[in-house]
Amino acid sequence: MDHSNDSRPFKQTRRKFLSTTVTAITAAVMMASMPMAVQAAAPATAEVNTTGLAVTDNTVKVGILHSITGTMAISEEGSVQAEILAIEQINAMGGVLGRKIEYIQEDGASDWPTFADRSNKLLRQDKVAAVFGCWTSASRKAVLPIFERYNGMLYYPTFYEGLEQSPNVIYTGQEATQQVLAGLDWVAEDKGAKTFYLIGSDYIWPRTSNKIARTHIEQHLGGQVVGEDYFPLGHTSFNSVINRIRLRKPDVIFASVVGGSNVAFYRQLKAAGLDMTKEDFSLLTISVTEDEILGIGGENIEGAYASMKYFQSLPNENNEAFVKAFKERWGADAVIGDVTQAAYLGPWLWKAAVEAAGSFDVDRVRAASPDIELNTAPEGYVRIHENHHLWSKGRIGHAQRNGQFKVVHETEELMEPDPFPAGYQ
Amino acid sequence: MFSDFSAAELSAIFAMQGFAGLILFAVFVLMALGLAIIFGQMGVINMAHGEFMILGAYVTYMTSNLFASHFPQLFGSYFLFAIVFAFFAAALLGALVEWSMIRFLYHRPLDTLLATWGLSLIMQQTYRSIFGAREVGVVIPDWLMGSYQLTDMIEVPINGLFVMALAVLATLFVAALMYRSRWGKQVRAVVQNRPMAGAVGINTARVDRLTFALGCGIAGVAGSAFTMIGSTGPSSGQLYIVDTFLVVVFGGAGSLLGTVASAFSISQSQSILEFFMGGSMAKVLTLLVVVIILMFRPQGLFSLKVRR
């Protein structure tokens, strides 16, 4: 199915945005000035909930749906922590529309049918107002029909391949073009790269990303792709492809290897004597965040570049406060990767949309969502696009020995999300 | 693909490619050696083999932390201790598992498959509870990282050489144990004819337990070595289990030589194919060839002649 040319699959009714904002601001001011009267100021439940969601006079239920057991628990743990932190912070500020958020956490167990089953339970039995969850595209695809059928709202945190736009999902991570184009433009301009070697795990995200990368390199950057290789998920021997890379001598390796393979790839690259800290050899990855470096080891990936929208080391006030709060909540050793930050945005974006809509009703929240903006995001400023993805800046990080990235570049403008990029498919 | 290169460059690449194949061979041998003993000698389909390997990896991780905090001056040599610890930790757990579970299932090989699969899930979740869901980074001593400059152009990864040496040692150790020791003679007697072995006074239950423990211990050693080249996480063991069974089944259950030969042929074909056509296609072609050969030789490359 190709949505690229037809109109958006959901109607976008721009409600009286200004007046609701004014109401929200007034409410906020009232809440701030009379903290004891929060309950009294909250609008009546019958008004803010006309579809039978789990909303009472002082609470609202939401769902958190991630894998906390199984293979994917490695990746999803950070997202759960970020979402819980955001919910606790919102509650400490007085909640949403005067109601405290209660979360129901379900385990997707790294199994896609379980994700579907659990989302069914959250939507139909628990009647949650929103769900923050999923990590892999496969799990998102598994729950999508359920969210669309029972009209739920999913806040999905992972950077992913695009090619999707559901009225029932807000995508808080980057879609492929935002990540790939920002990275390639920078490496071509700043490093003068002309030849590229694409290497990835063999599934939809790396393949789609590399398709976009190849088109961009060949048609817009005037460069050349000298190799493109895919490895089965979980592949652990990369010595042969490292020799292949030696033979082709690319200016840049563009890597989207994921999971356990990641660790094997970088450890073997380092052991093979390809030193990324030297000037003449660069690697640009779109799959390694601070989380992955824990397993890879900072000494093995030192010198690589990553194209993300967020790094833990981002120097701004929002982020410093976020990192501090995260470490206080989850321990001083906690690391925060790109997806963790995107997951943290979910509850805040939902709160802003609910307040703009003046209602928990999913239809109203959806209608109010486009153009919702967040000035307090750790990554800086973000805004929801009409296509339910986020406008955000692309950034390049330089991996350091201590496992952190140093931000070396940031796009000047917010990048427009484009899940169905014309000319790239 | 080769036209732009000088003969010297090409020969360097091919030499390094030869090493890449040998390293993969060593990895396969280490992976499969423990399972060859357990599956080959005892007929137990141990689906938790990967998790025993990861136990070795976690023991290595703990040893490295211990050395880093208590004996920093000895950190360079912690890896040798870690391998020994990993062997005994995995072997002890193996003996416990054999005593509590496997010994009741010797006559029901398909049930061992299910039981050990369940065991692997339990072990994974235990690792997750103890060490956290995230992968841990095992710090490798400096002398094991980097590469050895053989000539101007040929570089060989040192950790690869280390894995090769370890594979050779482990194979010689197992071979000596199996074919030169009194205990090995007992194991082979039990494999060939369990009632008769029992009748001549061999304690078959004890032989079984030690055999299982030995197989698990070698898995632990393999896991310890693989911290240098792969990931250490609760479910990393799953990465190895398919290749491990592939090597053992293709080699012919019950034959040490078969396991080595099979590891060699699979690793070489995979490594060469990977060089020419990339990872996914190489895997497909390798598996295809294995399937075809097994169609004509269902007993594997080498097989033991046993009276059934």
XYZ file of C-alpha atoms in Angstrom:
733
model
C 0.000 0.000 0.000
C 1.327 3.379 -0.901
C 0.062 6.416 0.960
C 2.513 8.825 -0.508
C 0.140 10.581 -2.871
C -3.312 10.263 -1.434
C -4.527 12.507 1.322
C -3.778 11.633 4.895
C -5.674 8.619 6.116
C -7.249 10.588 8.911
C -9.043 13.867 8.907
C -7.242 16.696 10.431
C -9.616 19.034 12.152
C -7.771 21.970 13.477
C -9.793 22.815 16.516
C -9.895 26.101 18.214
C -6.307 25.765 19.141
C -5.842 29.252 20.497
C -8.801 29.226 22.823
C -7.956 25.818 24.250
C -4.396 26.918 24.781
C -5.630 29.967 26.645
C -7.862 27.740 28.745
C -4.950 25.445 29.468
C -2.709 28.321 30.414
C -5.388 29.785 32.641
C -5.836 26.404 34.251
C -2.103 26.087 34.739
C -1.889 29.501 36.333
C -4.789 28.668 38.592
C -3.214 25.391 39.584
C 0.073 27.083 40.312
C -1.464 29.801 42.393
C -3.814 27.561 44.352
C -2.094 24.225 44.787
C -4.616 23.132 47.396
C -7.539 23.732 45.075
C -6.324 21.539 42.215
C -9.094 19.031 42.666
C -11.720 21.702 42.689
C -10.356 23.310 39.534
C -10.345 20.038 37.574
C -13.076 19.811 34.938
C -15.856 17.297 35.531
C -15.190 13.735 34.469
C -18.283 13.572 32.295
C -16.912 16.488 30.297
C -13.395 15.230 29.712
C -14.263 11.608 29.119
C -17.211 10.835 26.894
C -16.043 7.445 25.597
C -15.786 5.399 28.774
C -12.027 5.519 29.328
C -10.581 4.734 32.746
C -10.806 8.286 34.036
C -12.102 9.167 37.489
C -12.397 12.493 39.251
C -8.785 12.348 40.313
C -7.019 9.675 38.279
C -6.473 8.636 34.680
C -5.062 5.278 33.618
C -2.454 4.823 30.888
C -0.594 1.741 29.685
C 3.116 0.986 29.335
C 3.747 -1.883 26.952
C 7.351 -2.985 26.511
C 9.348 -6.200 26.683
C 10.806 -6.618 30.121
C 11.670 -10.263 29.460
C 13.152 -11.921 26.371
C 15.690 -10.718 23.800
C 14.359 -7.219 23.419
C 14.436 -6.458 27.149
C 17.998 -5.201 26.571
C 16.697 -2.379 24.428
C 13.317 -1.659 25.945
C 14.409 -1.316 29.572
C 15.489 2.299 29.073
C 12.184 3.233 27.453
C 10.201 1.872 30.383
C 12.357 3.829 32.819
C 11.947 7.048 30.852
C 8.188 6.703 30.597
C 7.791 6.009 34.299
C 10.006 8.985 35.119
C 7.942 11.282 32.893
C 4.687 10.080 34.445
C 6.023 10.611 37.958
C 7.202 14.095 37.076
C 3.845 14.979 35.545
C 2.088 13.720 38.653
C 4.374 15.774 40.851
C 3.298 18.829 38.871
C -0.370 18.078 39.501
C -1.149 15.535 36.781
C -3.183 16.034 33.630
C -6.429 18.046 33.789
C -6.202 17.771 37.551
C -5.921 13.992 37.463
C -2.987 11.883 38.567
C -1.707 9.411 36.003
C -1.778 5.755 37.040
C 0.118 3.425 34.759
C -0.530 -0.229 34.083
C 2.615 -1.957 32.896
C 2.351 -4.990 30.656
C 5.170 -7.206 29.372
C 5.359 -7.823 25.628
C 7.955 -10.545 26.353
C 9.782 -9.934 23.034
C 7.002 -11.838 21.338
C 4.790 -10.098 18.786
C 1.536 -12.012 19.424
C 1.984 -11.268 23.145
C 2.233 -7.581 22.301
C -1.050 -7.826 20.415
C -2.691 -9.706 23.246
C -1.500 -7.289 25.917
C -2.554 -4.230 23.920
C -5.986 -5.804 23.532
C -6.159 -6.134 27.304
C -4.984 -2.570 27.918
C -7.491 -1.070 25.513
C -10.572 -3.190 26.091
C -10.308 -4.292 29.691
C -8.314 -1.516 31.330
C -9.718 1.213 29.040
C -6.457 3.162 29.194
C -6.438 6.661 27.767
C -3.078 6.184 26.022
C -0.365 3.574 25.672
C 3.354 4.251 25.667
C 5.153 1.327 24.173
C 6.572 -0.996 21.539
C 10.131 -0.914 20.316
C 10.637 -3.049 17.221
C 8.665 -2.397 14.074
C 7.401 -5.959 14.246
C 5.779 -5.343 17.618
C 4.265 -2.081 16.392
C 2.853 -3.783 13.322
C 1.376 -6.478 15.573
C -0.533 -4.031 17.774
C -1.489 -1.574 15.028
C -4.732 -3.264 13.923
C -5.864 -3.413 17.550
C -5.177 0.250 18.179
C -6.983 1.176 14.984
C -9.939 -1.068 15.676
C -10.513 -0.023 19.287
C -9.332 3.534 18.716
C -6.413 3.617 21.151
C -3.491 6.022 21.120
C 0.067 4.656 20.970
C 3.194 6.730 21.581
C 5.986 4.868 19.790
C 9.561 5.861 20.726
C 11.945 4.096 18.350
C 13.678 5.517 15.291
C 12.321 3.365 12.494
C 12.032 2.874 8.736
C 9.000 5.104 8.095
C 6.492 3.941 5.448
C 3.713 4.145 8.013
C 1.336 6.795 9.261
C -1.485 5.706 11.495
C -4.118 7.962 13.044
C -3.652 5.948 16.230
C 0.118 6.324 16.628
C 2.332 9.267 17.497
C 5.901 8.493 16.413
C 8.293 10.227 18.797
C 11.497 8.854 17.269
C 13.001 9.738 13.910
C 11.780 8.135 10.725
C 14.498 6.974 8.338
C 15.032 10.094 6.248
C 15.600 12.330 9.268
C 18.361 10.095 10.531
C 19.944 9.014 7.257
C 19.952 12.303 5.374
C 21.292 14.344 8.294
C 24.117 11.847 8.764
C 25.079 11.520 5.112
C 24.934 15.263 4.411
C 27.255 15.932 7.294
C 29.743 13.211 6.436
C 29.834 14.320 2.788
C 30.308 17.971 3.647
C 32.501 17.816 6.691
C 34.606 14.759 5.861
C 34.461 15.118 2.094
C 33.355 11.513 1.814
C 32.807 10.207 -1.707
C 32.681 6.440 -1.352
C 30.428 4.576 1.038
C 30.118 1.002 2.223
C 26.652 0.113 3.537
C 26.428 -2.684 6.057
C 23.419 -3.758 8.095
C 21.451 -6.512 9.739
C 19.074 -8.269 7.402
C 15.589 -6.924 8.105
C 13.348 -4.077 7.087
C 14.855 -1.148 8.967
C 18.458 -1.444 7.717
C 17.307 -2.326 4.208
C 14.931 0.648 3.983
C 17.489 2.981 5.500
C 20.162 1.812 3.087
C 17.818 2.210 0.141
C 17.298 5.825 1.135
C 21.030 6.181 1.772
C 21.982 4.769 -1.628
C 19.550 7.037 -3.483
C 20.798 10.054 -1.565
C 24.464 9.213 -2.089
C 24.131 8.542 -5.798
C 21.645 11.225 -6.774
C 22.224 14.090 -4.365
C 25.750 13.810 -3.024
C 27.450 12.657 -6.220
C 29.108 9.866 -4.293
C 29.437 6.174 -4.906
C 28.307 3.089 -2.992
C 31.161 0.596 -3.198
C 29.498 -2.193 -1.245
C 26.264 -3.151 0.418
C 26.097 -6.155 2.754
C 23.500 -7.651 5.038
C 23.951 -10.159 7.835
C 21.391 -12.376 9.531
C 20.272 -11.111 12.942
C 22.620 -12.456 15.569
C 25.532 -12.974 13.154
C 28.780 -12.997 15.085
C 31.644 -13.338 12.610
C 32.581 -10.272 10.633
C 36.194 -10.966 9.673
C 35.325 -11.749 6.063
C 33.370 -8.586 5.503
C 36.124 -6.619 7.194
C 38.497 -7.932 4.537
C 35.972 -6.966 1.891
C 35.887 -3.471 3.320
C 39.696 -3.320 3.263
C 39.611 -4.246 -0.394
C 37.062 -1.608 -1.383
C 38.619 1.150 0.761
C 35.483 3.220 1.357
C 35.740 6.739 2.805
C 32.906 5.906 5.150
C 31.286 2.757 6.489
C 27.572 3.378 6.965
C 26.473 0.853 9.573
C 23.044 -0.267 10.731
C 23.954 -3.532 12.446
C 21.773 -4.234 15.491
C 21.547 -6.383 18.622
C 24.256 -8.831 19.664
C 25.820 -8.570 16.196
C 26.708 -4.988 17.004
C 29.083 -6.016 19.749
C 30.749 -8.620 17.531
C 31.083 -6.173 14.640
C 32.838 -3.404 16.557
C 35.025 -5.713 18.637
C 36.231 -7.462 15.494
C 36.709 -4.202 13.617
C 38.944 -2.967 16.403
C 40.814 -6.270 16.614
C 41.390 -6.273 12.859
C 43.408 -3.086 13.254
C 40.915 -0.749 11.578
C 41.279 2.156 13.946
C 38.403 4.604 13.896
C 40.325 7.201 15.846
C 42.573 7.753 12.825
C 41.623 10.498 10.405
C 41.498 8.428 7.230
C 38.894 5.960 8.399
C 35.394 6.912 9.432
C 32.323 5.003 10.347
C 28.841 6.465 10.579
C 26.248 4.441 12.417
C 22.526 4.906 12.800
C 22.089 2.023 15.228
C 24.446 2.625 18.135
C 23.361 4.730 21.093
C 24.880 5.041 24.562
C 22.858 1.932 25.495
C 24.586 -0.251 22.903
C 28.030 1.058 23.830
C 27.600 -0.532 27.274
C 27.882 -3.935 25.594
C 30.349 -2.954 22.859
C 32.752 -1.220 25.223
C 33.763 2.414 24.711
C 37.334 1.446 23.830
C 36.095 -0.608 20.863
C 33.965 2.059 19.212
C 35.938 5.163 20.089
C 36.041 7.481 17.101
C 32.874 6.346 15.339
C 30.172 8.844 14.441
C 26.477 8.339 15.111
C 23.533 10.119 13.527
C 20.760 10.515 16.097
C 18.577 13.296 17.375
C 19.638 13.013 20.992
C 22.792 12.282 22.944
C 23.111 12.121 26.702
C 25.844 14.742 26.570
C 23.699 17.379 24.795
C 24.572 20.674 26.421
C 21.311 22.414 27.264
C 19.376 23.129 30.448
C 16.456 20.803 29.682
C 18.793 17.927 29.142
C 20.912 18.582 32.194
C 17.777 18.525 34.338
C 16.560 15.373 32.588
C 19.831 13.487 32.997
C 19.996 14.487 36.646
C 16.416 13.373 37.325
C 16.944 10.129 35.417
C 20.045 9.265 37.416
C 18.382 10.129 40.685
C 15.494 7.844 39.826
C 17.330 4.943 38.215
C 20.848 5.052 39.622
C 24.008 6.944 38.841
C 25.205 4.321 36.349
C 22.152 4.730 34.118
C 22.865 5.694 30.522
C 20.365 7.424 28.275
C 20.229 6.696 24.581
C 18.300 8.281 21.752
C 15.245 6.040 22.110
C 15.077 6.523 25.872
C 14.751 10.259 25.355
C 12.099 9.742 22.661
C 10.164 7.529 25.067
C 10.398 10.273 27.687
C 8.670 12.659 25.253
C 5.619 10.374 24.944
C 3.815 11.181 28.218
C 4.673 14.883 27.897
C 3.320 15.124 24.361
C 0.196 13.274 25.423
C -0.262 15.611 28.395
C 0.112 18.663 26.155
C -2.370 17.277 23.639
C -4.911 16.348 26.334
C -4.681 19.820 27.808
C -5.006 21.450 24.420
C -8.048 19.315 23.699
C -9.475 19.788 27.175
C -10.439 16.132 27.033
C -9.084 12.602 27.328
C -11.200 11.397 24.385
C -8.870 9.822 21.853
C -10.508 11.555 18.893
C -10.100 14.957 20.482
C -6.522 14.266 21.556
C -5.728 13.205 18.008
C -7.319 16.325 16.578
C -5.354 18.507 18.952
C -2.040 16.701 18.392
C -0.727 18.356 15.204
C 1.360 21.403 16.067
C 1.607 20.470 19.722
C 5.033 21.680 20.733
C 7.353 20.968 23.612
C 9.926 23.528 24.698
C 11.030 21.401 27.588
C 12.216 18.343 25.618
C 15.716 17.191 26.565
C 16.643 17.279 22.872
C 15.468 20.899 22.704
C 12.336 21.919 20.867
C 10.026 19.435 19.141
C 6.692 19.788 17.405
C 4.213 17.192 16.189
C 3.804 17.217 12.410
C 0.424 16.644 10.743
C 1.731 13.203 9.791
C 2.105 12.324 13.505
C 5.909 12.280 13.443
C 8.078 14.886 15.140
C 9.892 17.855 13.742
C 13.286 17.629 15.349
C 16.925 18.434 14.721
C 19.433 15.892 13.450
C 22.672 15.598 15.362
C 26.025 13.887 14.895
C 27.874 12.474 17.882
C 31.525 11.408 18.074
C 31.978 8.306 20.230
C 34.350 8.761 23.163
C 36.278 6.180 25.103
C 34.071 6.643 28.182
C 30.999 5.466 26.280
C 29.532 8.919 25.726
C 29.185 10.898 22.513
C 30.513 14.385 21.890
C 28.043 16.349 19.767
C 29.979 17.639 16.761
C 27.157 18.834 14.552
C 23.533 19.841 14.689
C 21.258 20.705 11.765
C 20.382 24.385 11.728
C 16.693 23.869 11.077
C 14.232 21.339 12.428
C 14.023 18.465 9.961
C 10.614 17.744 8.532
C 9.513 14.137 9.065
C 8.738 12.465 5.772
C 7.621 8.869 6.288
C 6.843 8.368 2.599
C 9.791 10.091 0.943
C 9.106 10.725 -2.739
C 11.961 9.658 -4.979
C 13.592 7.456 -2.352
C 11.548 4.289 -2.691
C 36.320 -6.649 -8.458
C 40.070 -7.308 -8.335
C 41.248 -5.366 -11.386
C 42.320 -2.224 -9.504
C 44.687 -3.975 -7.148
C 48.305 -4.991 -7.261
C 49.319 -8.599 -6.807
C 50.829 -7.798 -3.407
C 47.604 -6.257 -2.171
C 45.593 -9.181 -3.406
C 47.804 -11.774 -1.815
C 47.680 -9.843 1.467
C 43.898 -9.784 1.354
C 43.748 -13.479 0.586
C 46.143 -14.292 3.389
C 44.014 -12.319 5.829
C 40.951 -13.995 4.438
C 42.585 -17.352 5.120
C 43.089 -16.297 8.719
C 39.470 -15.135 8.924
C 38.400 -18.619 7.879
C 40.700 -20.253 10.421
C 39.394 -18.028 13.202
C 35.827 -18.922 12.319
C 36.909 -22.572 12.289
C 38.310 -22.212 15.806
C 35.130 -20.514 16.988
C 33.034 -23.342 15.570
C 35.224 -26.011 17.135
C 34.990 -24.387 20.556
C 31.230 -23.994 20.247
C 30.644 -27.516 19.099
C 33.123 -29.445 21.217
C 30.999 -29.468 24.362
C 27.852 -30.309 22.481
C 29.606 -33.036 20.533
C 30.302 -34.734 23.842
C 26.814 -34.274 25.238
C 24.820 -34.892 22.093
C 27.267 -37.208 20.413
C 28.153 -39.436 23.341
C 25.003 -39.250 25.420
C 22.285 -38.496 22.867
C 20.984 -35.607 24.934
C 19.708 -32.729 22.830
C 20.922 -29.903 25.037
C 19.122 -26.744 23.962
C 20.631 -24.897 26.923
C 24.154 -25.263 25.518
C 24.243 -21.577 24.587
C 23.241 -20.590 28.098
C 26.098 -22.639 29.565
C 28.396 -20.713 27.241
C 26.977 -17.435 28.493
C 27.506 -18.605 32.061
C 31.189 -18.798 31.155
C 30.960 -15.306 29.695
C 29.392 -13.901 32.860
C 32.004 -15.639 35.010
C 34.633 -13.918 32.850
C 32.845 -10.610 33.385
C 32.814 -11.105 37.162
C 36.450 -12.192 37.179
C 37.446 -9.074 35.273
C 35.573 -6.901 37.775
C 37.153 -8.761 40.664
C 40.648 -8.308 39.267
C 40.009 -4.674 38.380
C 38.980 -3.858 41.932
C 41.215 -6.164 43.977
C 44.284 -7.083 41.939
C 44.683 -4.309 39.369
C 48.360 -5.168 38.859
C 47.375 -8.641 37.651
C 44.601 -7.405 35.360
C 46.542 -8.312 32.226
C 46.393 -11.988 33.097
C 42.876 -12.237 34.518
C 41.654 -13.894 31.346
C 43.560 -17.093 32.034
C 41.996 -17.376 35.486
C 38.594 -16.536 34.040
C 38.792 -19.464 31.643
C 39.502 -21.870 34.484
C 36.720 -20.418 36.652
C 34.325 -20.539 33.701
C 35.101 -24.208 33.146
C 34.404 -25.185 36.737
C 31.308 -22.995 37.131
C 29.686 -24.402 34.001
C 30.753 -27.970 34.823
C 29.322 -27.759 38.337
C 26.043 -26.413 37.085
C 26.052 -29.102 34.410
C 26.512 -31.845 37.012
C 23.659 -30.378 39.043
C 21.378 -30.234 36.019
C 22.251 -33.807 35.087
C 21.505 -35.003 38.605
C 18.247 -33.110 38.973
C 16.797 -33.388 35.497
C 18.621 -35.070 32.653
C 19.140 -38.473 34.299
C 15.395 -39.076 34.354
C 15.116 -38.476 30.642
C 17.812 -40.674 29.083
C 15.292 -42.916 27.433
C 13.220 -40.049 26.081
C 15.549 -37.968 23.885
C 12.764 -35.742 22.564
C 11.771 -34.859 26.102
C 15.319 -33.732 26.836
C 14.854 -31.271 23.994
C 11.825 -29.723 25.693
C 13.269 -29.922 29.189
C 16.566 -28.284 28.219
C 14.701 -25.664 26.201
C 12.794 -24.813 29.353
C 16.062 -24.812 31.258
C 17.531 -22.355 28.766
C 14.620 -19.960 29.341
C 15.034 -20.243 33.103
C 18.762 -19.574 32.826
C 18.192 -16.565 30.572
C 15.731 -15.029 32.989
C 18.066 -15.729 35.894
C 20.900 -13.879 34.129
C 18.484 -11.059 33.441
C 17.524 -10.807 37.091
C 21.096 -10.949 38.332
C 23.023 -8.974 35.724
C 20.248 -6.829 34.225
C 18.684 -7.014 30.828
C 21.383 -4.940 29.159
C 24.525 -6.428 27.703
C 27.589 -6.113 29.849
C 30.882 -4.938 28.399
C 33.729 -7.227 29.295
C 36.984 -5.304 29.332
C 39.642 -7.281 27.497
C 43.281 -6.833 28.572
C 45.228 -4.699 26.120
C 47.564 -7.464 25.029
C 44.611 -9.426 23.663
C 43.202 -6.556 21.636
C 44.482 -5.072 18.434
C 46.238 -6.885 15.676
C 49.581 -8.478 14.999
C 51.459 -6.998 12.054
C 52.709 -10.018 10.129
C 54.040 -8.116 7.116
C 53.458 -4.576 5.855
C 50.002 -5.396 4.685
C 48.947 -8.486 6.563
C 47.386 -7.912 9.953
C 46.009 -10.706 12.090
C 43.681 -10.055 15.030
C 45.333 -11.194 18.257
C 42.081 -12.305 19.857
C 41.553 -14.541 16.827
C 44.963 -16.150 17.358
C 44.097 -16.624 21.020
C 40.812 -18.338 20.154
C 42.687 -20.568 17.703
C 45.207 -21.595 20.333
C 42.446 -22.267 22.826
C 40.521 -24.365 20.318
C 43.577 -26.501 19.622
C 44.259 -26.991 23.338
C 40.659 -27.850 24.124
C 40.454 -30.333 21.262
C 43.683 -32.038 22.313
C 42.474 -32.138 25.912
C 39.165 -33.763 24.955
C 40.820 -36.156 22.534
C 43.327 -37.272 25.169
C 40.570 -37.679 27.710
C 38.385 -39.685 25.354
C 40.952 -41.888 23.699
C 43.872 -42.071 26.130
C 42.349 -42.120 29.597
C 40.639 -44.859 31.539
C 37.629 -42.610 32.031
C 37.347 -42.040 28.263
C 37.358 -45.770 27.738
C 34.452 -46.055 30.158
C 32.532 -43.308 28.354
C 32.989 -45.044 25.032
C 31.962 -48.352 26.538
C 28.772 -46.823 27.919
C 27.986 -45.228 24.557
C 28.468 -48.478 22.706
C 26.506 -50.700 25.026
C 25.074 -49.367 28.243
C 23.822 -52.656 29.842
C 27.078 -54.496 29.118
C 29.156 -51.618 30.427
C 27.110 -51.722 33.605
C 27.495 -55.479 33.799
C 31.301 -55.302 33.768
C 31.254 -52.940 36.716
C 31.295 -49.468 35.205
C 29.281 -46.988 37.243
C 27.246 -45.719 34.279
C 25.380 -43.078 36.275
C 28.650 -41.540 37.407
C 30.087 -41.655 33.892
C 26.985 -39.910 32.578
C 27.234 -37.157 35.145
C 30.901 -36.506 34.472
C 30.381 -36.590 30.721
C 27.590 -34.051 30.925
C 29.598 -31.873 33.287
C 32.624 -32.004 30.971
C 30.526 -30.957 27.977
C 29.058 -28.050 29.927
C 32.470 -27.055 31.252
C 33.864 -26.815 27.741
C 30.857 -24.727 26.770
C 31.830 -22.411 29.630
C 35.377 -22.132 28.271
C 34.003 -21.310 24.835
C 31.731 -18.651 26.315
C 34.650 -17.164 28.163
C 36.682 -16.898 24.974
C 33.777 -15.432 23.017
C 33.577 -12.370 25.247
C 36.448 -11.147 23.063
C 34.551 -11.402 19.820
C 30.870 -11.288 20.677
C 28.275 -9.929 23.042
C 27.536 -10.935 26.623
C 23.872 -10.581 27.450
C 21.130 -12.753 28.930
C 20.058 -14.077 25.539
C 23.377 -14.014 23.683
C 23.543 -17.805 23.954
C 20.804 -18.023 21.371
C 23.203 -16.580 18.812
C 25.320 -19.714 18.895
C 22.931 -22.589 19.358
C 21.892 -23.071 15.717
C 25.432 -23.046 14.344
C 26.498 -25.380 17.127
C 23.907 -28.003 16.312
C 24.630 -27.560 12.623
C 28.293 -28.391 13.133
C 27.635 -31.390 15.379
C 24.888 -32.929 13.263
C 26.783 -32.377 10.034
C 29.926 -33.894 11.491
C 28.136 -37.008 12.606
C 27.091 -37.440 16.190
C 29.549 -39.284 18.338
C 32.657 -38.551 16.340
C 35.196 -36.023 17.550
C 37.006 -36.111 14.230
C 33.692 -35.595 12.458
C 32.994 -32.476 14.513
C 36.378 -31.021 13.658
C 36.013 -31.860 9.960
C 32.529 -30.451 9.859
C 33.549 -27.257 11.644
C 36.358 -26.868 9.131
C 34.244 -27.346 6.025
C 31.352 -25.180 7.204
C 33.573 -22.368 8.431
C 35.693 -22.319 5.284
C 32.755 -22.321 2.908
C 30.950 -19.686 4.913
C 33.961 -17.449 5.239
C 34.833 -17.661 1.547
C 31.240 -17.177 0.422
C 30.864 -14.232 2.785
C 33.860 -12.610 1.214
C 32.426 -12.881 -2.272
C 28.718 -12.428 -1.765
C 27.974 -10.942 1.683
C 26.566 -12.374 4.880
C 22.978 -13.374 4.212
C 23.554 -15.106 0.873
C 26.584 -16.930 2.269
C 24.475 -18.319 5.062
C 21.743 -19.420 2.677
C 24.189 -21.203 0.376
C 26.034 -22.875 3.253
C 22.815 -24.201 4.734
C 21.658 -25.379 1.319
C 24.829 -27.391 0.790
C 24.585 -28.880 4.277
C 20.985 -29.900 3.681
C 21.826 -31.549 0.371
C 24.758 -33.468 1.836
C 22.676 -34.597 4.808
C 20.022 -35.879 2.386
C 22.560 -38.282 0.974
C 24.427 -38.902 4.213
C 21.880 -38.622 7.021
C 24.370 -39.962 9.567
C 26.704 -37.001 8.960
C 30.242 -36.878 7.623
C 31.713 -39.418 10.014
C 29.709 -41.911 11.946
C 30.393 -44.372 14.660
C 29.569 -47.962 13.984
C 27.499 -48.957 16.979
C 25.420 -52.048 17.496
C 21.902 -50.846 18.328
